[in-house]
Coordinates of C-alpha atoms in Angstrom, one line a residue:
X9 CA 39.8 -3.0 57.8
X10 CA 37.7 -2.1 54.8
X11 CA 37.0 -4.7 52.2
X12 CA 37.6 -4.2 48.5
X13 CA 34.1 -4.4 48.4
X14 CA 33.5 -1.0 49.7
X15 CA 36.5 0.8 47.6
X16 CA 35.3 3.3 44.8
X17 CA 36.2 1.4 41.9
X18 CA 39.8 2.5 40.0
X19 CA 40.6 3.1 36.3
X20 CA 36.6 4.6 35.5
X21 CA 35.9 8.6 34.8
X22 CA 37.1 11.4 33.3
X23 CA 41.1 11.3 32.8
X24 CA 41.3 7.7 33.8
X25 CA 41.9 6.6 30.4
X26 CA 45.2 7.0 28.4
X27 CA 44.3 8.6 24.9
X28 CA 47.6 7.4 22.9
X29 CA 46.6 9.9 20.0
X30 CA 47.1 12.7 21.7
X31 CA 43.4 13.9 20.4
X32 CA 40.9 15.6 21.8
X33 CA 37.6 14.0 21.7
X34 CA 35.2 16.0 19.4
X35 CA 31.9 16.3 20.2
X36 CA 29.0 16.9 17.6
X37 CA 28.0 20.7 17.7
X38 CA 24.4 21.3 18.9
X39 CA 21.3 22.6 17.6
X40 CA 21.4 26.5 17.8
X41 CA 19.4 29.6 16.2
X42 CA 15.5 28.4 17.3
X43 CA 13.2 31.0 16.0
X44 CA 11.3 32.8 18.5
X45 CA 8.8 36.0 18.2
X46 CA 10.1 39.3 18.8
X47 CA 7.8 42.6 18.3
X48 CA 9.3 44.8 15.4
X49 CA 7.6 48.5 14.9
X50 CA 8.1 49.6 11.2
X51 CA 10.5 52.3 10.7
X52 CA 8.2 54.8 9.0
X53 CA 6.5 58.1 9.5
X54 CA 3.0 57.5 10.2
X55 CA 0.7 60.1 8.8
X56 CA -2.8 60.8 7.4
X57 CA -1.3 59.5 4.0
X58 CA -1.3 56.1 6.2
X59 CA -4.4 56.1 7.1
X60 CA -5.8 52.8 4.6
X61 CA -2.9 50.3 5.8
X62 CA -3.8 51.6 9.6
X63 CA -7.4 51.0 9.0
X64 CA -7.0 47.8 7.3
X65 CA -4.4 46.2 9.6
X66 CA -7.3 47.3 12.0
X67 CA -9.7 45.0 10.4
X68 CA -7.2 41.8 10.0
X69 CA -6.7 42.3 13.6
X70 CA -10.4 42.1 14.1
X71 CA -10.3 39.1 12.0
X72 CA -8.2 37.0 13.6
X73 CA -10.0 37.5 17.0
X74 CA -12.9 36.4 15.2
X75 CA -11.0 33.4 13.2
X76 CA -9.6 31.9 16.7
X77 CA -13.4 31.6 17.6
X78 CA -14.3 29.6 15.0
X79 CA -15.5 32.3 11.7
X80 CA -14.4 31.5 8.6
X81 CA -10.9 32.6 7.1
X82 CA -11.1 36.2 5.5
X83 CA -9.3 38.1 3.3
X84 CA -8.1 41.4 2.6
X85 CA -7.4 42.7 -1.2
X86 CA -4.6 45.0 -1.0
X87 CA -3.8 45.4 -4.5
X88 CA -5.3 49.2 -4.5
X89 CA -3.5 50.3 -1.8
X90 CA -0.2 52.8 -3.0
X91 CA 3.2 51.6 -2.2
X92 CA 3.6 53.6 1.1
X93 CA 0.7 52.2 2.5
X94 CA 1.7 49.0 0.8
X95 CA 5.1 48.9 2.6
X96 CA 3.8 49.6 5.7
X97 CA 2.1 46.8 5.7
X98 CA 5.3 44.4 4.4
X99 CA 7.3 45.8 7.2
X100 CA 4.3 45.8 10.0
X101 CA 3.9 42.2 9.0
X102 CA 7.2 40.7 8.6
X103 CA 8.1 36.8 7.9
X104 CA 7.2 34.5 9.7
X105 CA 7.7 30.4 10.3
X106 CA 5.4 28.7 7.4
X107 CA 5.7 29.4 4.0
X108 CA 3.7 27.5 1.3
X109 CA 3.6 27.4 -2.5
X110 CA 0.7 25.8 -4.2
X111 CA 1.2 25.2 -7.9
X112 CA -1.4 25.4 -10.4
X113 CA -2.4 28.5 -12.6
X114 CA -1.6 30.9 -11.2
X115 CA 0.9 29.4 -8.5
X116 CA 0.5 30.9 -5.8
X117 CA 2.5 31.9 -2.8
X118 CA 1.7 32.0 0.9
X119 CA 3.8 33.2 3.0
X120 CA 2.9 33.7 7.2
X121 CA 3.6 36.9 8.9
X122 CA 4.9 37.3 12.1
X123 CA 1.8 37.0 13.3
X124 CA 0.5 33.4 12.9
X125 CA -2.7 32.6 10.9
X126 CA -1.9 35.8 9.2
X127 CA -0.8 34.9 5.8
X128 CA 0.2 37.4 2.9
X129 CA -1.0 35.8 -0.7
X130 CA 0.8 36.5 -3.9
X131 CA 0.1 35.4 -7.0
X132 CA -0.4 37.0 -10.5
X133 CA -2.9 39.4 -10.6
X134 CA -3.0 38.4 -6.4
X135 CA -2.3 40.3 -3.2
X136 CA -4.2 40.1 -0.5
X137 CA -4.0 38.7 3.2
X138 CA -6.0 36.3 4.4
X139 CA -6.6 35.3 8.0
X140 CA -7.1 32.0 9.4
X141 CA -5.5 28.6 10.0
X142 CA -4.5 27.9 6.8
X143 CA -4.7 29.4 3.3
X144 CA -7.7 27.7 1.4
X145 CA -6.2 27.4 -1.4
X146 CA -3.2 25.1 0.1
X147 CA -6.2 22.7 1.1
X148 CA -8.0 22.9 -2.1
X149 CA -5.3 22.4 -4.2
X150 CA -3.4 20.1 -2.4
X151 CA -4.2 16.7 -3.6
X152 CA -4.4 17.9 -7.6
X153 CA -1.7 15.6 -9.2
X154 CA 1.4 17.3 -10.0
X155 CA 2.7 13.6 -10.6
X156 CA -0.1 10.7 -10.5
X157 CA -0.3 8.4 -8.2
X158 CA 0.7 5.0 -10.1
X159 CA -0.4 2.6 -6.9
X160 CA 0.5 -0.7 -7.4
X161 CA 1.5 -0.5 -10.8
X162 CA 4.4 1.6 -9.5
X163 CA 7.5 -0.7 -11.2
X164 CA 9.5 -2.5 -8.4
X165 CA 13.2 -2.6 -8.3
X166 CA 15.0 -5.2 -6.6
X167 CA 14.9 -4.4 -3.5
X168 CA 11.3 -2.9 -2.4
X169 CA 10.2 -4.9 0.5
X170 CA 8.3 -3.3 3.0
X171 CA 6.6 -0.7 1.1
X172 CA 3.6 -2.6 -0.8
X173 CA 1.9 -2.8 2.7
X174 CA 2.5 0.9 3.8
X175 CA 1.0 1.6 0.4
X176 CA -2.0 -0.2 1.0
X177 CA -2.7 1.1 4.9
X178 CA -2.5 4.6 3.3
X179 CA -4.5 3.8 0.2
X180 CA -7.6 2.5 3.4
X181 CA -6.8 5.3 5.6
X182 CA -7.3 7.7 2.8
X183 CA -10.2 6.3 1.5
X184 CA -12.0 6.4 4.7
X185 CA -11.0 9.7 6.4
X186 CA -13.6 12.1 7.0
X187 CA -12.6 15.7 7.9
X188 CA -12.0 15.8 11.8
X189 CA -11.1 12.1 11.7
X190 CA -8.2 11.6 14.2
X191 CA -4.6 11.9 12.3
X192 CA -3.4 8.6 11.2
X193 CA 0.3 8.1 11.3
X194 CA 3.2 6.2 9.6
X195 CA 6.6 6.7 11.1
X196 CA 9.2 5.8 8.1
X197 CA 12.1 6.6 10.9
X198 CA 11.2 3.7 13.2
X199 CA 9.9 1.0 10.4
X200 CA 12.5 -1.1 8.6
X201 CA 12.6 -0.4 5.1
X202 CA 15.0 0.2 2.0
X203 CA 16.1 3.1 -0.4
X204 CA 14.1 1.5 -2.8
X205 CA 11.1 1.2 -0.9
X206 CA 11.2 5.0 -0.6
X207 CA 11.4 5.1 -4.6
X208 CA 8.7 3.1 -5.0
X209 CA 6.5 4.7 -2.1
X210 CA 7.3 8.2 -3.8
X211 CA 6.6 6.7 -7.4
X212 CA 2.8 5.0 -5.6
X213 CA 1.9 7.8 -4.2
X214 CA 2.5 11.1 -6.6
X215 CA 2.9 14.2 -5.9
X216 CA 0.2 17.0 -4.9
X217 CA 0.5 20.9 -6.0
X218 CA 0.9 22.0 -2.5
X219 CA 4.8 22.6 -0.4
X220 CA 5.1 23.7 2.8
X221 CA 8.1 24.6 4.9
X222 CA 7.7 25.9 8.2
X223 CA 10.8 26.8 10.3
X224 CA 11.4 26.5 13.5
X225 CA 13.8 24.5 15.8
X226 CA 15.2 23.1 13.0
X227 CA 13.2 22.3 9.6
X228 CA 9.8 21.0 8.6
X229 CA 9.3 19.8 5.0
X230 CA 5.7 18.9 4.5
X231 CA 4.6 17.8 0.8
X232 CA 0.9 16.8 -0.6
X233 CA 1.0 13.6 -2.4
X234 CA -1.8 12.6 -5.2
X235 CA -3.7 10.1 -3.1
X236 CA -6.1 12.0 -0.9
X237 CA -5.2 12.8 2.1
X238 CA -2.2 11.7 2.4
X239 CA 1.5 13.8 3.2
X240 CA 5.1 13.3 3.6
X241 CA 5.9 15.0 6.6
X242 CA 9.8 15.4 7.1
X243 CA 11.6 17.0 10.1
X244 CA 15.0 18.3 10.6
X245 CA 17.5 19.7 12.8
X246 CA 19.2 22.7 12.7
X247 CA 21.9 21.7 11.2
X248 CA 19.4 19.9 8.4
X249 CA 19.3 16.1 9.3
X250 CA 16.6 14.4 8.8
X251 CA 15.5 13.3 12.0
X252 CA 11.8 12.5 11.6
X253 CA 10.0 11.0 8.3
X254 CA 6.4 10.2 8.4
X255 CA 3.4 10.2 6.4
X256 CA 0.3 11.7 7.8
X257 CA -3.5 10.7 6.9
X258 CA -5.0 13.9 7.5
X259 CA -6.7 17.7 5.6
X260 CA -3.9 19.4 6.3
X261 CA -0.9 18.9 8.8
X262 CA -1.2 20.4 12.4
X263 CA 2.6 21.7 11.9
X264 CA 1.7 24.3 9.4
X265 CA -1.8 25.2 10.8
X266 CA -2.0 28.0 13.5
X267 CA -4.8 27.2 16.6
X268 CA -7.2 29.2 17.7
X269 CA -5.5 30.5 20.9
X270 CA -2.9 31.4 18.3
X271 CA -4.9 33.0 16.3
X272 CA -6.6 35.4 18.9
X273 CA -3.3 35.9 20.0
X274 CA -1.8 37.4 16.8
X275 CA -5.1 39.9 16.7
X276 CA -4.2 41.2 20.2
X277 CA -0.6 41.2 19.3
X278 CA -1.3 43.3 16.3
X279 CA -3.4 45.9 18.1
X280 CA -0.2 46.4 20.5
X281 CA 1.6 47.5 17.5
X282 CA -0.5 49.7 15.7
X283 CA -1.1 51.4 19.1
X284 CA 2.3 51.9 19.5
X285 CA 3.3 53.1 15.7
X286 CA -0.2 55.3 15.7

């Protein structure tokens, strides 16, 4: 005879239980729409008239070969170009995940093309491309005070707890960084803290002149502060809850920045389509 021991156990498993509501259990909907690349060709005539955008696309894919191994960003004025050649290029070039805005005079808007490290520039009296990691500007006008920093004279509310010392690990990491230092950072999501310490934090640290937003699975808000340095990095899901909050010590966030291999990548990408549309 078999002992209990060694009977599968009763009552456990779906449709075991009795639900006496007559309910169906809902379940939270998951993430959907992730962003992925797909090639588009322009839907346009190509034709001597063309032959500026062709020859400048040409160059920026040139450019990002080179960028990838390590030159410099460049850039590409196409405010002299005609509005075919012009839309050729806005349709060749698309939207891609990482937009920016850096405020200032002028503001300026960056916005990525399909092709990453291949950003389109706007800005009054500004259009251009320029090729590389990151838009220069965003880094050099990142950490200009929009709002200053107060520090420590920040008023607390009842309430602020935890955030004093988070201001002052940020306030020594920032000091000391160096570019190419290794990225320092604070993980809000898996520290203890209060709505009020986020107040004061916000109020401590200021707020820089340069927003990112780069989409992907899901949402990344990444805002400059005005201590050196120093950005609120945000992540969220599809369906836009926050699921991530950090601030990174660091020149610019590796989120919004495209790498090398990414970089030659987009050159050869481009050369595939201008082939193809020639």
């Amino acid at each position: 005879m078999v002992s209990n021991f060694h009977l599968p156990p009763m009552g456990y498993g779906p449709g075991s239980q009795q639900d006496e509501t007559g309910e169906e259990l809902q379940y939270m909907p998951m993430p959907q729409d992730m962003r992925t690349y797909h090639t588009h060709y322009p839907d346009m005539e190509i034709d001597e008239n063309l032959r500026p955008a062709m020859e400048l696309m040409a160059a920026v894919a040139g450019a990002a070969k080179a960028c990838g191994e390590g030159v410099a960003n460049q850039t590409f004025d196409l405010s002299d170009l005609d509005a075919e050649n012009r839309r050729l290029i806005a349709e060749t070039m698309g939207q891609g995940e990482v937009s920016m805005k850096m405020h200032g005079i002028p503001a300026v808007a960056a916005q990525e093309s399909v092709f990453a490290g291949i950003w389109v520039m706007k800005a009054a009296g500004m259009d251009m491309i320029e090729v590389g990691p990151s838009p220069t500007v965003a880094r050099e006008r990142a950490f200009n005070p929009r709002r200053a920093a107060l520090g420590t004279d920040a008023p607390k509310a009842p309430g602020v707890l935890n955030a004093p010392p988070l201001l002052v690990e940020l306030q020594d990491k920032s000091a000391g960084y160096t570019l190419g230092d290794e990225v320092h950072v604070i993980n809000l999501t898996l520290l203890p803290h209060t709505e009020q310490d986020l107040e004061w934090l916000d109020k401590a640290l200021g707020q820089g002149a340069t927003d990112i937003l780069s989409r992907g699975y899901g949402n990344c808000r990444v805002t400059a502060t005005a201590l050196p340095n120093v950005w609120r990095v945000q992540f969220f899901n599809s369906m836009d809850v926050l699921i991530l909050d950090t601030f990174e010590v660091t020149a610019i966030p590796e989120v919004t920045v495209a790498a090398p291999e990414d970089l030659i990548d987009s050159g050869a990408r481009l050369v595939e389509v201008l082939e193809a549309i020639r």
